[in-house]
Coordinates of N, CA, C and O in Angstrom, one line a residue:
X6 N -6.1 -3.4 3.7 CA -6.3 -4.3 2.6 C -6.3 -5.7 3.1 O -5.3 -6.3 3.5
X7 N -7.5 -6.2 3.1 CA -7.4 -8.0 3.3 C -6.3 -8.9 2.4 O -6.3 -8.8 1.2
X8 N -5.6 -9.6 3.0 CA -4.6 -10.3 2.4 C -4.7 -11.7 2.6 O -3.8 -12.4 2.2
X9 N -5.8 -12.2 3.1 CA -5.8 -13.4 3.9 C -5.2 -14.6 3.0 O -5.7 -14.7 1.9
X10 N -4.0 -15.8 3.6 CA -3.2 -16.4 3.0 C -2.0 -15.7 3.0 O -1.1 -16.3 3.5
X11 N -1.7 -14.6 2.6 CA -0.2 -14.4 2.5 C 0.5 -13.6 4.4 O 0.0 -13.2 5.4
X12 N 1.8 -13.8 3.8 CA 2.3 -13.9 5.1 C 3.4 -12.9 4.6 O 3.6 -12.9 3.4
X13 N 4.1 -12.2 5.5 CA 5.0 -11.1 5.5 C 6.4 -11.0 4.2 O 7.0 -10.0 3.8
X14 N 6.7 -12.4 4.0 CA 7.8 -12.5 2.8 C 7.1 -12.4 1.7 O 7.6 -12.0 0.8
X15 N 5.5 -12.9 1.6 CA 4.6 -13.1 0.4 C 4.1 -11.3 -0.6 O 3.6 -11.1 -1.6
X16 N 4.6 -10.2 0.4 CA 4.5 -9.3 0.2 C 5.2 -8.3 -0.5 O 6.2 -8.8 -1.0
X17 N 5.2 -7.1 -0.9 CA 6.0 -6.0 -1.1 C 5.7 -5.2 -1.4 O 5.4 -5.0 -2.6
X18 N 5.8 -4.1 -0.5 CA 5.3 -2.1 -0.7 C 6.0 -1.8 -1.2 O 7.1 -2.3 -0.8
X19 N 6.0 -1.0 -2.2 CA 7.1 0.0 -3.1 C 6.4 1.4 -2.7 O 5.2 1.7 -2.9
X20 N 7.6 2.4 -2.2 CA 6.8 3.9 -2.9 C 7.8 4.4 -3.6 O 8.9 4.4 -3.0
X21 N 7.7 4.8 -4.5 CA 8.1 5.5 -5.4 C 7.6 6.3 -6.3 O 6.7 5.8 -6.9
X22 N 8.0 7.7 -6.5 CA 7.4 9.2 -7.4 C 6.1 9.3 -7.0 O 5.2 9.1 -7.8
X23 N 5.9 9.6 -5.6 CA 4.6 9.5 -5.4 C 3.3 8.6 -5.5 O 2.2 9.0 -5.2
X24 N 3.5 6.9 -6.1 CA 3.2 6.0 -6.3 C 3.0 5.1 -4.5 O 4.0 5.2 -3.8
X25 N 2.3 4.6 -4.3 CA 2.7 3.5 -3.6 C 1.7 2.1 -4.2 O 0.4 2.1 -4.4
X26 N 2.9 0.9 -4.5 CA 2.2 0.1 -5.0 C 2.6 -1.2 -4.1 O 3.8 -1.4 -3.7
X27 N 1.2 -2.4 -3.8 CA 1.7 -3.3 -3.2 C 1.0 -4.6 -4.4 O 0.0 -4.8 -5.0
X28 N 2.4 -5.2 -4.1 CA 2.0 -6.7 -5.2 C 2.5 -7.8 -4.1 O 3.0 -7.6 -2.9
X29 N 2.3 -9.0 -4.9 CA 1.9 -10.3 -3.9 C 3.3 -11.0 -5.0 O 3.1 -11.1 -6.2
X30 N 4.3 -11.3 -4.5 CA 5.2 -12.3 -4.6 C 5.7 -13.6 -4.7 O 6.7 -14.1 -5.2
X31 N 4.5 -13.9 -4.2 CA 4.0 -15.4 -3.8 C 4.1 -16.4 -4.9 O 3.3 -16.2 -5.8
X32 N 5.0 -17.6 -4.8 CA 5.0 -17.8 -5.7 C 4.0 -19.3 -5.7 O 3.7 -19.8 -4.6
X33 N 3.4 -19.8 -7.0 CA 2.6 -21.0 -6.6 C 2.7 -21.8 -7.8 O 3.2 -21.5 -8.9
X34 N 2.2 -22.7 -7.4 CA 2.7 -23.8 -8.9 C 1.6 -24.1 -9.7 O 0.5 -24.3 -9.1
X35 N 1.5 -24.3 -11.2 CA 0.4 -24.3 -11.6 C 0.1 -25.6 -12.0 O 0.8 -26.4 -12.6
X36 N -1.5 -25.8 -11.5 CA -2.0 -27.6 -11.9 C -3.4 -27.3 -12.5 O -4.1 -26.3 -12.3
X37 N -3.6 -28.3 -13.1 CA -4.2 -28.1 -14.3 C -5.4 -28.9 -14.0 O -6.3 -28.9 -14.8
X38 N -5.7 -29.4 -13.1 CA -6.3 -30.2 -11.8 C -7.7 -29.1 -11.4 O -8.9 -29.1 -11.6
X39 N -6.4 -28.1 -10.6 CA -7.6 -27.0 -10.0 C -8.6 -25.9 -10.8 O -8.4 -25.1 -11.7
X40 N -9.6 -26.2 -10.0 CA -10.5 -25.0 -10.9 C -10.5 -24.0 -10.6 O -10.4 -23.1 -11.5
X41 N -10.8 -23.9 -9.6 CA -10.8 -22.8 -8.7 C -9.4 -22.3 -7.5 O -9.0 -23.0 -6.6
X42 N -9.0 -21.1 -7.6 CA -8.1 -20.7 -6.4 C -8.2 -19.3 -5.4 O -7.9 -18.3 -6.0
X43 N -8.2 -19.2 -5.0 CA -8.9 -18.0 -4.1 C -7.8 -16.8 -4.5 O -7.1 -16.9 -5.5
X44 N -7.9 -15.6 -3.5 CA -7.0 -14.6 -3.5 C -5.8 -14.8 -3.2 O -4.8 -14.2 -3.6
X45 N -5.7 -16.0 -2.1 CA -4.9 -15.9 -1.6 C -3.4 -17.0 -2.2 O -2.5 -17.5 -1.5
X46 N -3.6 -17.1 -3.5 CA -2.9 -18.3 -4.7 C -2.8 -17.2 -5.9 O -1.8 -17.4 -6.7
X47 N -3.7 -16.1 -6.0 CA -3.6 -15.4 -7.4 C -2.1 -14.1 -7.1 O -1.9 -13.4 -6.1
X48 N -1.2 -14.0 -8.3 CA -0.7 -12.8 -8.3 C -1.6 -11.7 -8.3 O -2.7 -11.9 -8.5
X49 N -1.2 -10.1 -7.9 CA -1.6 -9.0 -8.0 C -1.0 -8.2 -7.6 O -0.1 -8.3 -6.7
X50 N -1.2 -7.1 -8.3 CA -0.6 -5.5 -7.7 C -1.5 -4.3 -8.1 O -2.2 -3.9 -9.0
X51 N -1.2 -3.7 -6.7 CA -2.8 -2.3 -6.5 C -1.5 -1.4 -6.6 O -0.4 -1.5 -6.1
X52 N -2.1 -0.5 -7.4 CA -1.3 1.0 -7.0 C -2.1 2.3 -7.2 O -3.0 2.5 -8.0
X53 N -1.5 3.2 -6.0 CA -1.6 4.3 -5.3 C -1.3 5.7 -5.5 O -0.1 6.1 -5.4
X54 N -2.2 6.4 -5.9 CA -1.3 7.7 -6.3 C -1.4 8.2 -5.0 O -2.5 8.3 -4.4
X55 N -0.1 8.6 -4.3 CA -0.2 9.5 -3.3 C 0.2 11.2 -3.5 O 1.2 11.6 -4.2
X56 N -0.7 12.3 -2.7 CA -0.5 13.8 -3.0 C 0.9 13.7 -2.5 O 1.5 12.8 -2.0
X57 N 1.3 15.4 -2.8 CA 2.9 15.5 -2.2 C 3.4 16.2 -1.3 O 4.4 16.9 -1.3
X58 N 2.3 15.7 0.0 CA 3.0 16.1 1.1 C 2.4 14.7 1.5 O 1.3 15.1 1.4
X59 N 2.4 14.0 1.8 CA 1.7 12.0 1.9 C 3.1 11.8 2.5 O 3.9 12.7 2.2
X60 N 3.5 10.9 3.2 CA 4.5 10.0 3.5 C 4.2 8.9 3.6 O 3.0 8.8 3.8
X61 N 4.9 7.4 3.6 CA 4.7 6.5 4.1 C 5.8 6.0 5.0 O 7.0 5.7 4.7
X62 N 4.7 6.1 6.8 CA 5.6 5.8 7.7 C 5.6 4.4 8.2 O 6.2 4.1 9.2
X63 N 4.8 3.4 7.4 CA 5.4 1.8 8.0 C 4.1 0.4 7.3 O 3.1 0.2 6.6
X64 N 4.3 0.2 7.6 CA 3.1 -1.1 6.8 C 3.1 -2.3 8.0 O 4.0 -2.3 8.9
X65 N 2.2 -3.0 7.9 CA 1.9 -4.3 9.4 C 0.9 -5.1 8.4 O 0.0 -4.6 7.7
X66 N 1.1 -6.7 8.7 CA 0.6 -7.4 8.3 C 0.3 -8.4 9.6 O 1.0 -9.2 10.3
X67 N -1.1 -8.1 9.7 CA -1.7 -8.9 11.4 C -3.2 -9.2 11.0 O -4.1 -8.5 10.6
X68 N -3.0 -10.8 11.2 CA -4.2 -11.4 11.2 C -4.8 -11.5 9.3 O -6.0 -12.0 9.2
X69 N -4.3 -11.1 8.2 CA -4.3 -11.5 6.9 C -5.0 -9.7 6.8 O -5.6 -9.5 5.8
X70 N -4.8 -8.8 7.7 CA -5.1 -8.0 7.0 C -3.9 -6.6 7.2 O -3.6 -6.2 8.4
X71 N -3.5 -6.0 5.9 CA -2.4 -5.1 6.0 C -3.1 -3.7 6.2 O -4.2 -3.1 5.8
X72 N -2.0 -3.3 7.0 CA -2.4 -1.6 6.9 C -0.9 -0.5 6.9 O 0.2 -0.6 7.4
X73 N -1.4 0.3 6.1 CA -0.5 1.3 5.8 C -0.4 2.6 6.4 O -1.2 3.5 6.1
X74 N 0.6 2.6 7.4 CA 0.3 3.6 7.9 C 0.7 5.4 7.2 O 1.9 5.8 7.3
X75 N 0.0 6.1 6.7 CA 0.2 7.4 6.1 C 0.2 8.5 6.7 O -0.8 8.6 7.4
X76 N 1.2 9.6 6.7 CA 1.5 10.2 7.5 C 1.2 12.0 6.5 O 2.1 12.4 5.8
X77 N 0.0 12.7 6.8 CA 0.8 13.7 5.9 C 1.2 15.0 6.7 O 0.6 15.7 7.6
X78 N 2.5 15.1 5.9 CA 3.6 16.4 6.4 C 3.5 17.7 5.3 O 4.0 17.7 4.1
X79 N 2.5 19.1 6.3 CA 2.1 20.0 5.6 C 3.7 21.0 5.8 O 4.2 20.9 6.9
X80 N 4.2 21.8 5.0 CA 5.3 22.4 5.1 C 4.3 23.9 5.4 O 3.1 24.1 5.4
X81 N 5.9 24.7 5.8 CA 5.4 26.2 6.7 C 4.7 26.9 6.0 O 3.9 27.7 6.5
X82 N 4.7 26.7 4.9 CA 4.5 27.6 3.7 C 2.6 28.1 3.8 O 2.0 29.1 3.9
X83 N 2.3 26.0 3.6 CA 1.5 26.3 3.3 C 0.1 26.1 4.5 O -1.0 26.1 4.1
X84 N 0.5 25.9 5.8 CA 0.1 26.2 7.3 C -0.6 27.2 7.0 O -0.3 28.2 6.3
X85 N -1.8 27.0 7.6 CA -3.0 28.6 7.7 C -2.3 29.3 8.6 O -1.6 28.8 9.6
X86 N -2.4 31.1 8.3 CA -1.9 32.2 9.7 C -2.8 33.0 9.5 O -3.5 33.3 8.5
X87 N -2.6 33.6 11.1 CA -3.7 34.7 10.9 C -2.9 36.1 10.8 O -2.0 36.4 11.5
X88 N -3.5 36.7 10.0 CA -3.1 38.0 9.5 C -3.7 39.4 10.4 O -4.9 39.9 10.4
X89 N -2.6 39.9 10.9 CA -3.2 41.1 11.9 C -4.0 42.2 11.3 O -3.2 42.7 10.5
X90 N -5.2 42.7 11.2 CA -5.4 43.9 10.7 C -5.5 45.2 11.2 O -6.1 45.4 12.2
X91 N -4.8 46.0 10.5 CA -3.9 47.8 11.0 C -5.2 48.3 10.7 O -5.5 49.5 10.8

């Protein structure tokens, strides 16, 4: 996700119930002056449905753009086998 302007405290991943949502913290002051403000002055929050084997194993914010690193963990169950035939 391009973030350009915000910086690592301006941030925050949540996951929760299979949700991952990231909003912008950032706080800014409002003037009645400006007309225009880019992305990187506006509040927001994106959210994520993630399936239920998804994990999230870490987030990085480099160079104004974040990445989420997702990890998915398939259990035994449901692992393809091959079945001998008699």
């Amino acid at each position: 996700m391009a973030l350009a302007g915000f910086g690592k405290k301006d941030i925050e991943v949540e996951v929760a119930d299979n949700n991952l949502t990231i909003r912008s913290v950032k706080e800014n002051s409002e003037d009645d002056s400006t007309v225009y403000r880019g992305i990187s002055y506006r509040k927001f929050e994106r959210k994520f449905t993630l399936a239920d084997d998804i994990l999230v194993s870490g987030a990085k914010l480099e160079n104004g753009m974040l990445t989420i690193d997702l990890e998915r963990v398939v259990p035994e169950e449901k692992k393809p086998r091959l079945v001998t035939v008699k």
